[in-house]
Short mmCIF file of C-alpha atoms and ligand atoms in Angstrom, two decimals:
data_model
loop_
_atom_site.label_atom_id
_atom_site.label_comp_id
_atom_site.label_asym_id
_atom_site.label_seq_id
_atom_site.Cartn_x
_atom_site.Cartn_y
_atom_site.Cartn_z
CA MET G 1 -70.75 -17.96 -39.43
CA THR G 2 -69.72 -20.18 -36.38
CA ASP G 3 -66.54 -21.96 -34.90
CA ALA G 4 -68.42 -24.92 -35.38
CA ALA G 5 -67.86 -24.14 -39.75
CA HIS G 6 -66.04 -26.34 -41.49
CA PRO G 7 -62.27 -24.63 -42.06
CA LEU G 8 -62.74 -24.40 -45.70
CA GLU G 9 -65.97 -22.59 -45.09
CA ARG G 10 -64.41 -20.36 -42.91
CA ALA G 11 -61.67 -19.40 -45.21
CA ARG G 12 -64.39 -18.65 -48.05
CA SER G 13 -66.93 -16.39 -46.03
CA ALA G 14 -63.27 -14.64 -45.10
CA ALA G 15 -63.59 -13.64 -48.55
CA PRO G 16 -65.83 -10.76 -49.51
CA SER G 17 -64.50 -8.57 -46.60
CA MET G 18 -60.83 -9.32 -48.43
CA ILE G 19 -62.74 -7.98 -51.83
CA ASP G 20 -63.85 -5.25 -50.38
CA ARG G 21 -61.30 -3.98 -49.10
CA LEU G 22 -58.80 -5.19 -51.38
CA GLY G 23 -60.16 -5.07 -54.08
CA GLU G 24 -59.72 -8.32 -56.05
CA ALA G 25 -56.44 -9.98 -57.13
CA GLU G 26 -54.92 -12.86 -59.42
CA VAL G 27 -51.99 -13.46 -57.47
CA GLY G 28 -51.03 -13.97 -53.85
CA VAL G 29 -47.51 -13.35 -52.38
CA VAL G 30 -46.95 -14.90 -48.60
CA LEU G 31 -43.86 -12.83 -47.01
CA GLY G 32 -41.72 -15.25 -45.17
CA SER G 33 -38.85 -13.67 -41.89
CA GLY G 34 -36.91 -10.95 -44.47
CA TRP G 35 -38.48 -11.14 -47.23
CA ALA G 36 -41.58 -7.86 -45.75
CA ALA G 37 -38.99 -5.63 -46.63
CA ALA G 38 -37.78 -6.36 -49.90
CA ALA G 39 -41.87 -6.26 -51.16
CA ASP G 40 -41.93 -2.43 -49.83
CA ASP G 41 -40.73 -1.47 -53.42
CA ILE G 42 -43.60 -4.31 -54.82
CA GLY G 43 -45.98 -1.95 -57.63
CA ALA G 44 -48.74 0.57 -56.57
CA VAL G 45 -50.71 0.24 -53.49
CA ARG G 46 -53.93 0.17 -54.18
CA ALA G 47 -55.36 -0.34 -51.27
CA GLU G 48 -53.80 -1.56 -47.78
CA MET G 49 -56.00 -4.34 -44.85
CA PRO G 50 -54.25 -5.20 -41.77
CA PHE G 51 -53.67 -9.52 -40.96
CA GLU G 52 -57.02 -8.64 -37.29
CA GLU G 53 -58.72 -7.46 -39.48
CA ILE G 54 -59.61 -10.80 -42.15
CA PRO G 55 -62.37 -12.53 -40.46
CA GLY G 56 -61.09 -16.23 -38.86
CA CYS G 57 -57.73 -14.84 -39.02
CA VAL G 58 -54.65 -15.20 -36.77
CA THR G 59 -52.06 -12.46 -36.33
CA PRO G 60 -48.28 -13.11 -37.00
CA THR G 61 -46.52 -12.44 -33.60
CA VAL G 62 -42.99 -13.78 -35.37
CA ALA G 63 -39.48 -11.01 -35.92
CA GLY G 64 -39.09 -10.00 -39.57
CA HIS G 65 -43.47 -9.71 -40.21
CA ARG G 66 -45.82 -7.45 -41.36
CA ASN G 67 -49.21 -7.85 -40.51
CA VAL G 68 -50.20 -6.34 -42.92
CA VAL G 69 -51.96 -7.40 -46.73
CA ARG G 70 -51.52 -4.99 -49.72
CA ALA G 71 -53.33 -4.81 -52.85
CA VAL G 72 -50.66 -3.56 -55.49
CA ASP G 73 -50.60 -3.62 -59.51
CA VAL G 74 -47.32 -4.54 -60.93
CA ASN G 75 -47.04 -4.52 -64.49
CA GLY G 76 -51.00 -5.34 -65.45
CA THR G 77 -51.32 -8.35 -62.34
CA SER G 78 -53.14 -7.28 -59.67
CA ALA G 79 -51.55 -9.19 -56.57
CA TRP G 80 -52.28 -9.01 -52.72
CA ILE G 81 -49.12 -9.04 -51.00
CA PHE G 82 -49.18 -10.37 -47.82
CA GLY G 83 -46.58 -9.10 -44.76
CA GLY G 84 -46.76 -12.16 -43.12
CA ARG G 85 -47.82 -15.35 -41.92
CA SER G 86 -48.53 -17.89 -39.01
CA HIS G 87 -46.91 -20.59 -37.58
CA LEU G 88 -47.45 -24.22 -36.28
CA TYR G 89 -44.51 -23.23 -33.59
CA GLU G 90 -46.81 -20.24 -32.74
CA GLY G 91 -49.37 -22.62 -31.18
CA HIS G 92 -51.23 -22.31 -33.75
CA GLY G 93 -52.80 -25.48 -35.75
CA PRO G 94 -52.63 -26.22 -39.17
CA HIS G 95 -55.58 -23.79 -40.92
CA GLU G 96 -55.18 -21.19 -38.59
CA VAL G 97 -51.65 -21.61 -40.40
CA VAL G 98 -53.33 -21.44 -44.23
CA HIS G 99 -56.30 -19.69 -43.32
CA THR G 100 -55.18 -16.68 -45.69
CA VAL G 101 -53.74 -18.20 -47.80
CA ARG G 102 -57.27 -20.30 -48.32
CA ALA G 103 -59.07 -17.10 -48.12
CA ALA G 104 -56.89 -15.67 -51.16
CA VAL G 105 -57.16 -18.59 -53.70
CA LEU G 106 -61.18 -18.59 -52.80
CA ALA G 107 -61.04 -15.08 -53.34
CA GLY G 108 -59.79 -15.41 -56.75
CA CYS G 109 -55.94 -15.79 -56.54
CA ARG G 110 -55.64 -18.36 -59.46
CA THR G 111 -51.45 -18.22 -58.04
CA ILE G 112 -50.11 -18.19 -54.96
CA ILE G 113 -46.48 -17.50 -54.66
CA LEU G 114 -45.01 -18.96 -50.83
CA THR G 115 -41.88 -16.72 -49.70
CA ASN G 116 -39.90 -17.98 -46.56
CA ALA G 117 -35.99 -17.94 -45.13
CA ALA G 118 -34.47 -21.16 -44.97
CA GLY G 119 -31.48 -22.33 -43.92
CA GLY G 120 -29.92 -24.60 -46.85
CA LEU G 121 -27.50 -27.59 -46.50
CA ASP G 122 -25.18 -27.64 -49.64
CA PRO G 123 -22.51 -25.16 -49.00
CA ASP G 124 -21.76 -24.59 -52.41
CA ILE G 125 -25.17 -22.36 -52.17
CA PRO G 126 -23.71 -19.49 -50.03
CA PRO G 127 -26.43 -17.36 -47.64
CA GLY G 128 -28.20 -14.63 -49.37
CA THR G 129 -29.39 -16.94 -52.84
CA PRO G 130 -32.70 -17.01 -53.38
CA VAL G 131 -33.65 -21.25 -54.58
CA LEU G 132 -36.59 -21.89 -56.08
CA LEU G 133 -39.21 -24.40 -55.10
CA SER G 134 -38.63 -27.22 -56.94
CA ASP G 135 -40.30 -29.80 -54.42
CA GLN G 136 -41.27 -30.35 -50.61
CA LEU G 137 -40.54 -32.89 -47.53
CA ASN G 138 -43.69 -32.10 -45.57
CA LEU G 139 -42.12 -33.08 -42.25
CA THR G 140 -44.25 -30.94 -40.05
CA GLY G 141 -46.25 -34.55 -38.96
CA THR G 142 -49.52 -32.80 -39.92
CA THR G 143 -51.43 -31.98 -43.28
CA PRO G 144 -54.93 -28.88 -44.03
CA LEU G 145 -56.31 -31.59 -44.86
CA ILE G 146 -56.82 -33.25 -41.47
CA GLY G 147 -59.92 -32.58 -40.24
CA SER G 148 -63.54 -33.73 -41.88
CA ASP G 149 -64.15 -34.79 -45.57
CA PRO G 150 -64.33 -31.20 -48.01
CA PRO G 151 -67.98 -29.84 -47.84
CA PRO G 152 -69.53 -30.02 -50.59
CA GLY G 153 -68.44 -27.18 -53.37
CA PHE G 154 -64.57 -27.79 -52.42
CA PRO G 155 -62.60 -30.21 -54.07
CA GLY G 156 -62.40 -33.40 -52.55
CA ARG G 157 -60.35 -35.21 -49.61
CA PHE G 158 -57.03 -35.85 -51.86
CA CYS G 159 -54.86 -34.10 -53.62
CA ASP G 160 -52.32 -34.88 -56.41
CA LEU G 161 -48.66 -33.19 -55.34
CA THR G 162 -46.99 -35.30 -57.87
CA GLU G 163 -46.37 -31.31 -59.15
CA LEU G 164 -46.70 -29.42 -55.88
CA TYR G 165 -44.66 -26.74 -57.00
CA SER G 166 -45.13 -25.34 -60.76
CA LYS G 167 -42.77 -25.84 -63.55
CA ARG G 168 -44.11 -23.64 -65.37
CA LEU G 169 -43.61 -20.77 -62.80
CA ARG G 170 -39.80 -22.27 -61.72
CA ASP G 171 -39.04 -21.95 -66.07
CA ALA G 172 -40.34 -18.75 -66.28
CA ALA G 173 -38.38 -17.39 -63.62
CA ALA G 174 -34.89 -19.33 -63.82
CA HIS G 175 -35.86 -17.74 -67.10
CA HIS G 176 -35.11 -14.57 -66.02
CA ASP G 177 -32.46 -15.00 -63.91
CA ALA G 178 -30.71 -18.22 -65.43
CA SER G 179 -28.05 -17.85 -62.19
CA LEU G 180 -31.06 -19.48 -60.27
CA THR G 181 -31.02 -22.80 -58.81
CA ASP G 182 -33.73 -24.97 -58.15
CA GLY G 183 -34.33 -27.50 -54.31
CA VAL G 184 -36.57 -29.89 -52.59
CA TYR G 185 -37.48 -28.16 -49.34
CA ALA G 186 -37.87 -29.42 -46.17
CA GLY G 187 -41.06 -28.16 -43.64
CA LEU G 188 -40.63 -28.56 -39.94
CA VAL G 189 -42.34 -27.23 -37.26
CA GLY G 190 -40.02 -25.52 -35.94
CA GLY G 191 -39.38 -23.32 -33.22
CA ALA G 192 -35.82 -24.71 -32.43
CA PHE G 193 -33.24 -24.54 -35.64
CA GLU G 194 -32.34 -28.18 -35.59
CA THR G 195 -29.79 -30.08 -34.43
CA PRO G 196 -27.23 -30.88 -36.89
CA ALA G 197 -28.21 -34.91 -36.52
CA GLU G 198 -31.30 -33.57 -37.97
CA ILE G 199 -29.52 -31.59 -40.71
CA ARG G 200 -27.71 -35.41 -41.50
CA MET G 201 -30.63 -36.78 -41.54
CA LEU G 202 -33.21 -34.50 -43.54
CA GLY G 203 -29.70 -34.41 -46.08
CA ALA G 204 -29.81 -38.43 -46.71
CA MET G 205 -34.18 -37.39 -47.34
CA GLY G 206 -33.95 -35.34 -49.89
CA ALA G 207 -33.38 -31.95 -48.56
CA ASN G 208 -31.52 -28.88 -50.24
CA LEU G 209 -32.84 -26.54 -47.73
CA VAL G 210 -34.92 -27.06 -44.53
CA GLY G 211 -37.79 -24.06 -42.62
CA MET G 212 -40.72 -23.10 -40.77
CA SER G 213 -43.23 -22.67 -42.90
CA THR G 214 -44.66 -22.95 -46.25
CA VAL G 215 -45.32 -26.84 -47.05
CA LEU G 216 -48.77 -26.58 -45.68
CA GLU G 217 -49.66 -23.33 -47.36
CA ALA G 218 -48.03 -25.34 -50.90
CA ILE G 219 -50.58 -28.27 -49.64
CA ALA G 220 -53.82 -25.71 -48.90
CA ALA G 221 -53.48 -23.62 -52.23
CA LYS G 222 -53.06 -26.71 -54.62
CA HIS G 223 -55.65 -28.53 -53.14
CA LEU G 224 -58.01 -25.96 -54.01
CA GLY G 225 -57.39 -25.29 -57.43
CA ALA G 226 -54.11 -22.66 -57.29
CA GLU G 227 -50.75 -22.63 -58.95
CA VAL G 228 -48.08 -22.40 -56.71
CA ALA G 229 -44.97 -21.36 -56.36
CA GLY G 230 -42.42 -21.05 -53.95
CA VAL G 231 -38.84 -19.08 -53.14
CA SER G 232 -36.45 -19.73 -50.72
CA LEU G 233 -33.89 -17.12 -49.97
CA VAL G 234 -30.53 -18.83 -48.01
CA THR G 235 -30.22 -16.86 -44.95
CA ASN G 236 -27.79 -19.17 -43.17
CA LEU G 237 -25.96 -23.17 -44.22
CA ALA G 238 -27.94 -25.14 -41.77
CA ALA G 239 -27.05 -26.66 -38.29
CA GLY G 240 -24.03 -28.81 -38.42
CA LEU G 241 -22.06 -26.91 -41.63
CA THR G 242 -21.69 -23.38 -39.67
CA GLY G 243 -21.28 -21.63 -36.52
CA SER G 244 -24.69 -21.07 -34.16
CA LEU G 245 -27.52 -19.68 -36.31
CA SER G 246 -29.92 -16.92 -35.20
CA HIS G 247 -32.85 -15.28 -35.73
CA LEU G 248 -31.44 -11.78 -35.77
CA GLU G 249 -28.69 -13.46 -38.22
CA VAL G 250 -31.25 -14.21 -40.38
CA LEU G 251 -33.40 -11.17 -41.07
CA GLU G 252 -29.18 -9.77 -41.28
CA VAL G 253 -29.23 -11.35 -44.17
CA ALA G 254 -32.37 -10.90 -45.91
CA ALA G 255 -32.03 -6.86 -45.77
CA ALA G 256 -28.35 -7.84 -47.38
CA SER G 257 -30.42 -10.11 -50.26
CA THR G 258 -33.46 -7.07 -51.28
CA ASP G 259 -32.62 -6.01 -55.03
CA ARG G 260 -32.58 -9.97 -55.92
CA MET G 261 -35.52 -10.62 -53.83
CA LEU G 262 -37.15 -8.14 -55.45
CA ALA G 263 -36.29 -9.65 -58.80
CA LEU G 264 -36.97 -12.58 -58.64
CA ILE G 265 -41.01 -11.50 -56.98
CA ASP G 266 -41.32 -9.89 -59.85
CA ALA G 267 -40.63 -12.34 -62.47
CA LEU G 268 -42.53 -14.13 -60.66
CA LEU G 269 -45.46 -11.88 -60.97
CA ARG G 270 -44.77 -10.86 -64.64
CA ALA G 271 -45.21 -15.12 -65.35
CA ALA G 272 -48.37 -15.88 -63.30
N1 HPA Q 1 -33.43 -23.57 -40.63
C1 HPA Q 1 -34.71 -23.49 -40.31
N2 HPA Q 1 -35.40 -22.44 -40.41
C2 HPA Q 1 -34.68 -21.42 -40.73
C3 HPA Q 1 -33.31 -21.78 -40.94
C4 HPA Q 1 -32.83 -22.70 -40.27
O1 HPA Q 1 -31.32 -23.24 -40.34
N3 HPA Q 1 -32.43 -20.27 -41.10
C5 HPA Q 1 -33.66 -19.88 -41.57
N4 HPA Q 1 -35.05 -19.83 -41.23
#
């Protein structure tokens, strides 16, 4: 496969080596900042594959991510757990950012669970709270569907996002933990946290959560026909609602919330 191949073909060509190394899986889970620590306790590990050995994969550089995929079994469900992801703000394009999610779906994952750390716009939702994504605002200015038409054998150019995040999976998670709330996630390019004015704008647009990931992966997975779930861990109140923000604080809050995150991933895996 040459570099001139369509990004969807590049993702499809990564799938066989992942299956060889990891065995097949029904579910792909992407762990955002701080979620990797929770994942150490998910299921029995069958195999591992470093990101750098996934054909076409760019290796994430952000602290709090682990650049390895683990194949695990959780209560009879087989899953590939991606210990990190790459982001637009690292200088990657939309196709690179969604490459591993596409490869997972094209390798047979029917369900994709996307997790992230997010700023919360609702002062009543304290840091440390996981929130299910009910919808998103893709404010990155780009999309994984940019570029030439999908080649034959892939879904077509336009994709219905009316129910991007599965209501069925949200209901299943809420059944497991009735205190869970849901919200709309605004995904920005990032690189810096937002300004207070930007947070006021996002609130007026209907966002409850803000972060620098997830939105492109959700679109890419949905386009390929996967059922998608998203979960944000609120690690801080968004800019202007609190003191100053730092990535260290994001990681510290996440580390303190491991048990709740683990239980929620487990519930989503059971429902997947
Ligand atoms: N903004 C954007 N991304 C984030 C935040 C935030 O406040 N917290 C964690 N990730």
